[in-house]
């Protein structure tokens, strides 16, 4: 009689448990590597868009264009229409404009409140001109006759006092703020997440992955990050002064 060879139940359970442990150890590493790759793509996108915006200004007496309307999305994303030819795009905007699509852009808020979360990308929305990236144009928004916000639309590049700290183009969530790269829903009742990290580019051309300040004690008219410059210790500002 030949003895039959095979695994016992205990041996199979040990093998399965070992595979599960190895998978649990590897998954965070793989997730971190994927996140780094997405940030690298996003950084390159923002750098090229920044260059296109500054090339447009060079051809227009050094002036950054004004947007066409005062609606919330147009303020931030109309810039794509007037500068995209400088980055090799022509014709109507579309979701296929990959330069304007952050690979981490997988969710958005229909307004600045936690209850408005939707698992849809900004760059897939006509409402956002199919762009994950926003132009620093908050100064166009005038919610009342006297309420003015920081921003640099319509400014001459040479008039911006601190170009190495003044944002030119940023990921959309930086204006609220929340983060696609640290995906956490806005807390209940909150309109932002302090120190959420976003990819931004500056007037001098450099790009950074930085913390964005959000003040939970702001007034009802200044509830989002783009409404005010941050306190000392942050590496950016919205205003050009």
PDB file of C-alpha atoms in Angstrom:
ATOM      1  CA  UNK A   1       0.000   0.000   0.000  1.00  0.00           C
ATOM      2  CA  UNK A   2       1.348   3.442  -1.005  1.00  0.00           C
ATOM      3  CA  UNK A   3       0.845   6.231   1.473  1.00  0.00           C
ATOM      4  CA  UNK A   4      -1.216   9.123   0.066  1.00  0.00           C
ATOM      5  CA  UNK A   5       0.537  12.512   0.175  1.00  0.00           C
ATOM      6  CA  UNK A   6      -1.286  15.811   0.867  1.00  0.00           C
ATOM      7  CA  UNK A   7      -1.698  18.762   3.175  1.00  0.00           C
ATOM      8  CA  UNK A   8      -3.501  18.446   6.450  1.00  0.00           C
ATOM      9  CA  UNK A   9      -6.192  20.959   7.368  1.00  0.00           C
ATOM     10  CA  UNK A  10      -3.879  22.579   9.892  1.00  0.00           C
ATOM     11  CA  UNK A  11      -1.135  23.015   7.283  1.00  0.00           C
ATOM     12  CA  UNK A  12      -3.583  24.635   4.872  1.00  0.00           C
ATOM     13  CA  UNK A  13      -4.786  27.019   7.567  1.00  0.00           C
ATOM     14  CA  UNK A  14      -1.197  27.977   8.391  1.00  0.00           C
ATOM     15  CA  UNK A  15      -0.480  28.731   4.717  1.00  0.00           C
ATOM     16  CA  UNK A  16      -3.663  30.808   4.373  1.00  0.00           C
ATOM     17  CA  UNK A  17      -2.876  32.725   7.555  1.00  0.00           C
ATOM     18  CA  UNK A  18       0.685  33.415   6.337  1.00  0.00           C
ATOM     19  CA  UNK A  19      -0.590  34.751   3.003  1.00  0.00           C
ATOM     20  CA  UNK A  20      -3.094  36.963   4.802  1.00  0.00           C
ATOM     21  CA  UNK A  21      -0.383  38.404   7.066  1.00  0.00           C
ATOM     22  CA  UNK A  22       1.917  39.101   4.111  1.00  0.00           C
ATOM     23  CA  UNK A  23      -0.924  40.776   2.214  1.00  0.00           C
ATOM     24  CA  UNK A  24      -1.749  42.947   5.225  1.00  0.00           C
ATOM     25  CA  UNK A  25       1.893  44.000   5.438  1.00  0.00           C
ATOM     26  CA  UNK A  26       2.208  44.740   1.731  1.00  0.00           C
ATOM     27  CA  UNK A  27      -1.060  46.605   1.121  1.00  0.00           C
ATOM     28  CA  UNK A  28      -0.083  49.795   3.015  1.00  0.00           C
ATOM     29  CA  UNK A  29       3.211  49.872   1.118  1.00  0.00           C
ATOM     30  CA  UNK A  30       1.432  49.459  -2.214  1.00  0.00           C
ATOM     31  CA  UNK A  31      -1.145  52.118  -1.270  1.00  0.00           C
ATOM     32  CA  UNK A  32       1.608  54.545  -0.276  1.00  0.00           C
ATOM     33  CA  UNK A  33       3.429  53.917  -3.557  1.00  0.00           C
ATOM     34  CA  UNK A  34       0.224  54.547  -5.518  1.00  0.00           C
ATOM     35  CA  UNK A  35      -0.385  57.786  -3.608  1.00  0.00           C
ATOM     36  CA  UNK A  36       3.172  58.981  -4.328  1.00  0.00           C
ATOM     37  CA  UNK A  37       2.721  58.209  -8.017  1.00  0.00           C
ATOM     38  CA  UNK A  38      -0.534  60.179  -8.104  1.00  0.00           C
ATOM     39  CA  UNK A  39       1.102  63.163  -6.412  1.00  0.00           C
ATOM     40  CA  UNK A  40       3.939  63.062  -8.941  1.00  0.00           C
ATOM     41  CA  UNK A  41       1.491  63.131 -11.860  1.00  0.00           C
ATOM     42  CA  UNK A  42      -0.464  65.925 -10.197  1.00  0.00           C
ATOM     43  CA  UNK A  43       2.705  67.941  -9.562  1.00  0.00           C
ATOM     44  CA  UNK A  44       3.696  67.688 -13.216  1.00  0.00           C
ATOM     45  CA  UNK A  45       0.180  68.694 -14.310  1.00  0.00           C
ATOM     46  CA  UNK A  46       0.149  71.761 -12.086  1.00  0.00           C
ATOM     47  CA  UNK A  47       3.647  72.759 -13.203  1.00  0.00           C
ATOM     48  CA  UNK A  48       2.691  72.626 -16.902  1.00  0.00           C
ATOM     49  CA  UNK A  49      -0.584  74.496 -16.335  1.00  0.00           C
ATOM     50  CA  UNK A  50       1.266  77.142 -14.332  1.00  0.00           C
ATOM     51  CA  UNK A  51       3.659  77.607 -17.246  1.00  0.00           C
ATOM     52  CA  UNK A  52       0.738  77.943 -19.665  1.00  0.00           C
ATOM     53  CA  UNK A  53      -0.916  80.624 -17.506  1.00  0.00           C
ATOM     54  CA  UNK A  54       2.319  82.612 -17.305  1.00  0.00           C
ATOM     55  CA  UNK A  55       2.907  82.245 -21.068  1.00  0.00           C
ATOM     56  CA  UNK A  56      -0.562  83.672 -21.649  1.00  0.00           C
ATOM     57  CA  UNK A  57       0.302  86.624 -19.418  1.00  0.00           C
ATOM     58  CA  UNK A  58       3.562  87.163 -21.322  1.00  0.00           C
ATOM     59  CA  UNK A  59       1.564  87.540 -24.535  1.00  0.00           C
ATOM     60  CA  UNK A  60      -0.964  89.922 -22.968  1.00  0.00           C
ATOM     61  CA  UNK A  61       1.122  92.736 -21.533  1.00  0.00           C
ATOM     62  CA  UNK A  62       2.011  90.628 -18.481  1.00  0.00           C
ATOM     63  CA  UNK A  63      -1.630  90.650 -17.319  1.00  0.00           C
ATOM     64  CA  UNK A  64      -3.523  87.651 -15.952  1.00  0.00           C
ATOM     65  CA  UNK A  65      -6.959  87.460 -17.557  1.00  0.00           C
ATOM     66  CA  UNK A  66     -10.267  88.093 -15.859  1.00  0.00           C
ATOM     67  CA  UNK A  67     -12.909  85.372 -15.939  1.00  0.00           C
ATOM     68  CA  UNK A  68     -16.133  85.857 -17.844  1.00  0.00           C
ATOM     69  CA  UNK A  69     -18.692  85.443 -15.069  1.00  0.00           C
ATOM     70  CA  UNK A  70     -19.117  85.662 -11.318  1.00  0.00           C
ATOM     71  CA  UNK A  71     -20.605  82.195 -10.759  1.00  0.00           C
ATOM     72  CA  UNK A  72     -18.734  80.061  -8.259  1.00  0.00           C
ATOM     73  CA  UNK A  73     -17.307  77.434 -10.637  1.00  0.00           C
ATOM     74  CA  UNK A  74     -16.528  79.841 -13.492  1.00  0.00           C
ATOM     75  CA  UNK A  75     -14.415  82.034 -11.236  1.00  0.00           C
ATOM     76  CA  UNK A  76     -12.032  79.148 -10.673  1.00  0.00           C
ATOM     77  CA  UNK A  77     -12.072  77.242 -13.962  1.00  0.00           C
ATOM     78  CA  UNK A  78     -12.790  79.654 -16.834  1.00  0.00           C
ATOM     79  CA  UNK A  79      -9.037  80.266 -17.050  1.00  0.00           C
ATOM     80  CA  UNK A  80      -8.696  76.912 -18.833  1.00  0.00           C
ATOM     81  CA  UNK A  81     -10.515  78.299 -21.873  1.00  0.00           C
ATOM     82  CA  UNK A  82      -8.119  81.210 -22.357  1.00  0.00           C
ATOM     83  CA  UNK A  83      -4.806  79.451 -21.711  1.00  0.00           C
ATOM     84  CA  UNK A  84      -5.206  75.827 -22.854  1.00  0.00           C
ATOM     85  CA  UNK A  85      -3.751  76.494 -26.316  1.00  0.00           C
ATOM     86  CA  UNK A  86      -0.464  77.267 -24.515  1.00  0.00           C
ATOM     87  CA  UNK A  87      -0.342  73.660 -23.293  1.00  0.00           C
ATOM     88  CA  UNK A  88      -1.214  72.116 -26.642  1.00  0.00           C
ATOM     89  CA  UNK A  89      -5.005  71.798 -26.330  1.00  0.00           C
ATOM     90  CA  UNK A  90      -7.494  73.096 -28.885  1.00  0.00           C
ATOM     91  CA  UNK A  91     -11.231  72.787 -29.390  1.00  0.00           C
ATOM     92  CA  UNK A  92     -13.879  72.319 -26.750  1.00  0.00           C
ATOM     93  CA  UNK A  93     -12.885  71.194 -23.264  1.00  0.00           C
ATOM     94  CA  UNK A  94     -13.626  67.564 -22.443  1.00  0.00           C
ATOM     95  CA  UNK A  95     -12.964  64.855 -19.839  1.00  0.00           C
ATOM     96  CA  UNK A  96     -10.174  63.626 -22.144  1.00  0.00           C
ATOM     97  CA  UNK A  97      -8.038  66.666 -21.260  1.00  0.00           C
ATOM     98  CA  UNK A  98      -5.781  64.556 -19.039  1.00  0.00           C
ATOM     99  CA  UNK A  99      -3.438  67.428 -18.193  1.00  0.00           C
ATOM    100  CA  UNK A 100      -6.315  68.977 -16.223  1.00  0.00           C
ATOM    101  CA  UNK A 101      -7.253  65.737 -14.439  1.00  0.00           C
ATOM    102  CA  UNK A 102      -5.650  64.956 -11.088  1.00  0.00           C
ATOM    103  CA  UNK A 103      -5.471  61.141 -10.770  1.00  0.00           C
ATOM    104  CA  UNK A 104      -6.507  61.422  -7.107  1.00  0.00           C
ATOM    105  CA  UNK A 105      -9.610  63.457  -8.003  1.00  0.00           C
ATOM    106  CA  UNK A 106     -12.281  60.886  -7.148  1.00  0.00           C
ATOM    107  CA  UNK A 107     -14.825  62.851  -5.064  1.00  0.00           C
ATOM    108  CA  UNK A 108     -16.151  66.358  -4.568  1.00  0.00           C
ATOM    109  CA  UNK A 109     -18.656  68.440  -2.613  1.00  0.00           C
ATOM    110  CA  UNK A 110     -21.570  70.151  -4.301  1.00  0.00           C
ATOM    111  CA  UNK A 111     -21.068  72.967  -1.801  1.00  0.00           C
ATOM    112  CA  UNK A 112     -18.846  73.512   1.227  1.00  0.00           C
ATOM    113  CA  UNK A 113     -20.693  71.232   3.615  1.00  0.00           C
ATOM    114  CA  UNK A 114     -20.190  67.644   4.726  1.00  0.00           C
ATOM    115  CA  UNK A 115     -23.656  66.533   3.648  1.00  0.00           C
ATOM    116  CA  UNK A 116     -22.953  67.363   0.003  1.00  0.00           C
ATOM    117  CA  UNK A 117     -20.333  64.658  -0.603  1.00  0.00           C
ATOM    118  CA  UNK A 118     -20.559  62.895  -3.973  1.00  0.00           C
ATOM    119  CA  UNK A 119     -18.223  60.213  -5.294  1.00  0.00           C
ATOM    120  CA  UNK A 120     -17.638  61.953  -8.629  1.00  0.00           C
ATOM    121  CA  UNK A 121     -14.539  63.639  -9.981  1.00  0.00           C
ATOM    122  CA  UNK A 122     -14.453  67.382 -10.499  1.00  0.00           C
ATOM    123  CA  UNK A 123     -12.566  66.931 -13.774  1.00  0.00           C
ATOM    124  CA  UNK A 124     -15.494  64.970 -15.213  1.00  0.00           C
ATOM    125  CA  UNK A 125     -17.906  67.867 -14.683  1.00  0.00           C
ATOM    126  CA  UNK A 126     -18.787  70.390 -17.393  1.00  0.00           C
ATOM    127  CA  UNK A 127     -19.672  72.698 -14.479  1.00  0.00           C
ATOM    128  CA  UNK A 128     -15.938  72.838 -13.663  1.00  0.00           C
ATOM    129  CA  UNK A 129     -14.804  73.115 -17.302  1.00  0.00           C
ATOM    130  CA  UNK A 130     -13.447  69.551 -16.954  1.00  0.00           C
ATOM    131  CA  UNK A 131     -10.606  70.642 -14.700  1.00  0.00           C
ATOM    132  CA  UNK A 132      -9.330  69.460 -11.307  1.00  0.00           C
ATOM    133  CA  UNK A 133      -7.267  72.642 -11.022  1.00  0.00           C
ATOM    134  CA  UNK A 134      -8.392  76.134 -10.043  1.00  0.00           C
ATOM    135  CA  UNK A 135      -7.038  79.588 -10.881  1.00  0.00           C
ATOM    136  CA  UNK A 136      -6.518  81.945  -7.919  1.00  0.00           C
ATOM    137  CA  UNK A 137      -9.318  84.305  -8.916  1.00  0.00           C
ATOM    138  CA  UNK A 138     -11.193  84.883  -5.668  1.00  0.00           C
ATOM    139  CA  UNK A 139     -10.887  88.652  -6.119  1.00  0.00           C
ATOM    140  CA  UNK A 140     -13.529  88.386  -8.878  1.00  0.00           C
ATOM    141  CA  UNK A 141     -16.110  87.186  -6.371  1.00  0.00           C
ATOM    142  CA  UNK A 142     -18.101  90.013  -4.820  1.00  0.00           C
ATOM    143  CA  UNK A 143     -20.810  88.520  -2.650  1.00  0.00           C
ATOM    144  CA  UNK A 144     -21.849  92.023  -1.577  1.00  0.00           C
ATOM    145  CA  UNK A 145     -20.944  95.509  -2.749  1.00  0.00           C
ATOM    146  CA  UNK A 146     -18.253  95.816  -0.087  1.00  0.00           C
ATOM    147  CA  UNK A 147     -17.135  92.228   0.575  1.00  0.00           C
ATOM    148  CA  UNK A 148     -13.879  91.712  -1.294  1.00  0.00           C
ATOM    149  CA  UNK A 149     -11.797  88.547  -1.316  1.00  0.00           C
ATOM    150  CA  UNK A 150      -8.105  87.932  -2.082  1.00  0.00           C
ATOM    151  CA  UNK A 151      -6.965  86.736  -5.505  1.00  0.00           C
ATOM    152  CA  UNK A 152      -4.887  87.797  -8.498  1.00  0.00           C
ATOM    153  CA  UNK A 153      -7.147  87.682 -11.579  1.00  0.00           C
ATOM    154  CA  UNK A 154      -6.576  90.721 -13.784  1.00  0.00           C
ATOM    155  CA  UNK A 155      -3.316  91.563 -12.025  1.00  0.00           C
ATOM    156  CA  UNK A 156       0.016  92.137 -13.709  1.00  0.00           C
ATOM    157  CA  UNK A 157       2.476  89.455 -12.728  1.00  0.00           C
ATOM    158  CA  UNK A 158       5.041  92.137 -11.946  1.00  0.00           C
ATOM    159  CA  UNK A 159       2.608  93.777  -9.491  1.00  0.00           C
ATOM    160  CA  UNK A 160       2.527  90.713  -7.235  1.00  0.00           C
ATOM    161  CA  UNK A 161       4.751  91.520  -4.275  1.00  0.00           C
ATOM    162  CA  UNK A 162       5.634  88.023  -3.098  1.00  0.00           C
ATOM    163  CA  UNK A 163       5.540  85.696  -6.158  1.00  0.00           C
ATOM    164  CA  UNK A 164       7.203  82.797  -4.321  1.00  0.00           C
ATOM    165  CA  UNK A 165       4.295  82.628  -1.818  1.00  0.00           C
ATOM    166  CA  UNK A 166       1.328  83.746  -3.933  1.00  0.00           C
ATOM    167  CA  UNK A 167      -0.745  80.886  -5.362  1.00  0.00           C
ATOM    168  CA  UNK A 168      -1.382  80.903  -9.108  1.00  0.00           C
ATOM    169  CA  UNK A 169      -3.057  77.524  -9.754  1.00  0.00           C
ATOM    170  CA  UNK A 170      -4.087  74.905  -7.179  1.00  0.00           C
ATOM    171  CA  UNK A 171      -6.056  71.718  -6.773  1.00  0.00           C
ATOM    172  CA  UNK A 172      -9.747  72.500  -6.335  1.00  0.00           C
ATOM    173  CA  UNK A 173      -9.994  71.231  -2.723  1.00  0.00           C
ATOM    174  CA  UNK A 174      -7.388  73.773  -1.585  1.00  0.00           C
ATOM    175  CA  UNK A 175     -10.039  76.492  -1.750  1.00  0.00           C
ATOM    176  CA  UNK A 176     -12.303  74.867   0.873  1.00  0.00           C
ATOM    177  CA  UNK A 177     -10.056  73.025   2.082  1.00  0.00           C
ATOM    178  CA  UNK A 178     -10.001  69.254   2.033  1.00  0.00           C
ATOM    179  CA  UNK A 179      -7.594  66.868   0.295  1.00  0.00           C
ATOM    180  CA  UNK A 180      -7.803  64.251  -2.445  1.00  0.00           C
ATOM    181  CA  UNK A 181      -4.449  62.879  -1.272  1.00  0.00           C
ATOM    182  CA  UNK A 182      -5.595  62.453   2.330  1.00  0.00           C
ATOM    183  CA  UNK A 183      -9.199  61.479   1.609  1.00  0.00           C
ATOM    184  CA  UNK A 184     -11.288  62.266   4.676  1.00  0.00           C
ATOM    185  CA  UNK A 185     -14.837  63.540   4.578  1.00  0.00           C
ATOM    186  CA  UNK A 186     -15.545  66.942   6.020  1.00  0.00           C
ATOM    187  CA  UNK A 187     -16.582  66.538   9.663  1.00  0.00           C
ATOM    188  CA  UNK A 188     -20.237  67.033  10.476  1.00  0.00           C
ATOM    189  CA  UNK A 189     -21.030  70.728  10.597  1.00  0.00           C
ATOM    190  CA  UNK A 190     -17.590  71.758   9.333  1.00  0.00           C
ATOM    191  CA  UNK A 191     -16.852  73.562   6.099  1.00  0.00           C
ATOM    192  CA  UNK A 192     -13.173  72.581   5.905  1.00  0.00           C
ATOM    193  CA  UNK A 193     -10.330  70.511   7.327  1.00  0.00           C
ATOM    194  CA  UNK A 194      -7.416  72.460   8.778  1.00  0.00           C
ATOM    195  CA  UNK A 195      -3.946  71.591   7.427  1.00  0.00           C
ATOM    196  CA  UNK A 196      -5.266  69.378   4.641  1.00  0.00           C
ATOM    197  CA  UNK A 197      -2.516  68.987   2.031  1.00  0.00           C
ATOM    198  CA  UNK A 198      -2.881  70.063  -1.572  1.00  0.00           C
ATOM    199  CA  UNK A 199      -0.716  70.507  -4.639  1.00  0.00           C
ATOM    200  CA  UNK A 200      -0.368  74.178  -5.553  1.00  0.00           C
ATOM    201  CA  UNK A 201       1.761  76.254  -7.910  1.00  0.00           C
ATOM    202  CA  UNK A 202       3.027  79.764  -7.311  1.00  0.00           C
ATOM    203  CA  UNK A 203       3.454  82.896  -9.388  1.00  0.00           C
ATOM    204  CA  UNK A 204       7.220  82.373  -9.589  1.00  0.00           C
ATOM    205  CA  UNK A 205       6.625  78.960 -11.205  1.00  0.00           C
ATOM    206  CA  UNK A 206       7.535  76.518  -8.441  1.00  0.00           C
ATOM    207  CA  UNK A 207       5.146  73.825  -7.183  1.00  0.00           C
ATOM    208  CA  UNK A 208       4.584  72.579  -3.635  1.00  0.00           C
ATOM    209  CA  UNK A 209       2.560  69.991  -1.734  1.00  0.00           C
ATOM    210  CA  UNK A 210       1.542  72.121   1.224  1.00  0.00           C
ATOM    211  CA  UNK A 211      -0.821  72.455   4.175  1.00  0.00           C
ATOM    212  CA  UNK A 212      -3.794  74.757   3.688  1.00  0.00           C
ATOM    213  CA  UNK A 213      -5.132  76.719   6.647  1.00  0.00           C
ATOM    214  CA  UNK A 214      -8.785  76.659   7.623  1.00  0.00           C
ATOM    215  CA  UNK A 215     -10.141  78.795  10.462  1.00  0.00           C
ATOM    216  CA  UNK A 216     -13.069  77.131  12.219  1.00  0.00           C
ATOM    217  CA  UNK A 217     -13.926  80.415  13.956  1.00  0.00           C
ATOM    218  CA  UNK A 218     -14.457  82.520  10.851  1.00  0.00           C
ATOM    219  CA  UNK A 219     -17.575  84.580  10.218  1.00  0.00           C
ATOM    220  CA  UNK A 220     -20.428  83.334   7.997  1.00  0.00           C
ATOM    221  CA  UNK A 221     -19.088  85.392   5.090  1.00  0.00           C
ATOM    222  CA  UNK A 222     -15.554  83.997   5.353  1.00  0.00           C
ATOM    223  CA  UNK A 223     -15.907  80.266   5.850  1.00  0.00           C
ATOM    224  CA  UNK A 224     -13.595  78.795   3.201  1.00  0.00           C
ATOM    225  CA  UNK A 225      -9.813  78.813   2.904  1.00  0.00           C
ATOM    226  CA  UNK A 226      -9.687  81.155  -0.105  1.00  0.00           C
ATOM    227  CA  UNK A 227     -11.563  83.868   1.808  1.00  0.00           C
ATOM    228  CA  UNK A 228      -8.464  84.923   3.764  1.00  0.00           C
ATOM    229  CA  UNK A 229      -4.688  84.658   3.838  1.00  0.00           C
ATOM    230  CA  UNK A 230      -3.316  82.209   6.438  1.00  0.00           C
ATOM    231  CA  UNK A 231      -1.505  83.226   9.623  1.00  0.00           C
ATOM    232  CA  UNK A 232       2.277  83.195   9.934  1.00  0.00           C
ATOM    233  CA  UNK A 233       3.878  79.786   9.509  1.00  0.00           C
ATOM    234  CA  UNK A 234       2.147  78.787   6.269  1.00  0.00           C
ATOM    235  CA  UNK A 235       3.925  78.724   2.914  1.00  0.00           C
ATOM    236  CA  UNK A 236       1.340  80.474   0.762  1.00  0.00           C
ATOM    237  CA  UNK A 237      -1.039  83.399   0.377  1.00  0.00           C
ATOM    238  CA  UNK A 238      -4.039  84.097  -1.858  1.00  0.00           C
ATOM    239  CA  UNK A 239      -3.557  87.851  -2.151  1.00  0.00           C
ATOM    240  CA  UNK A 240      -0.851  89.372  -4.316  1.00  0.00           C
ATOM    241  CA  UNK A 241      -0.058  92.189  -1.884  1.00  0.00           C
TER     242      UNK A 241
END
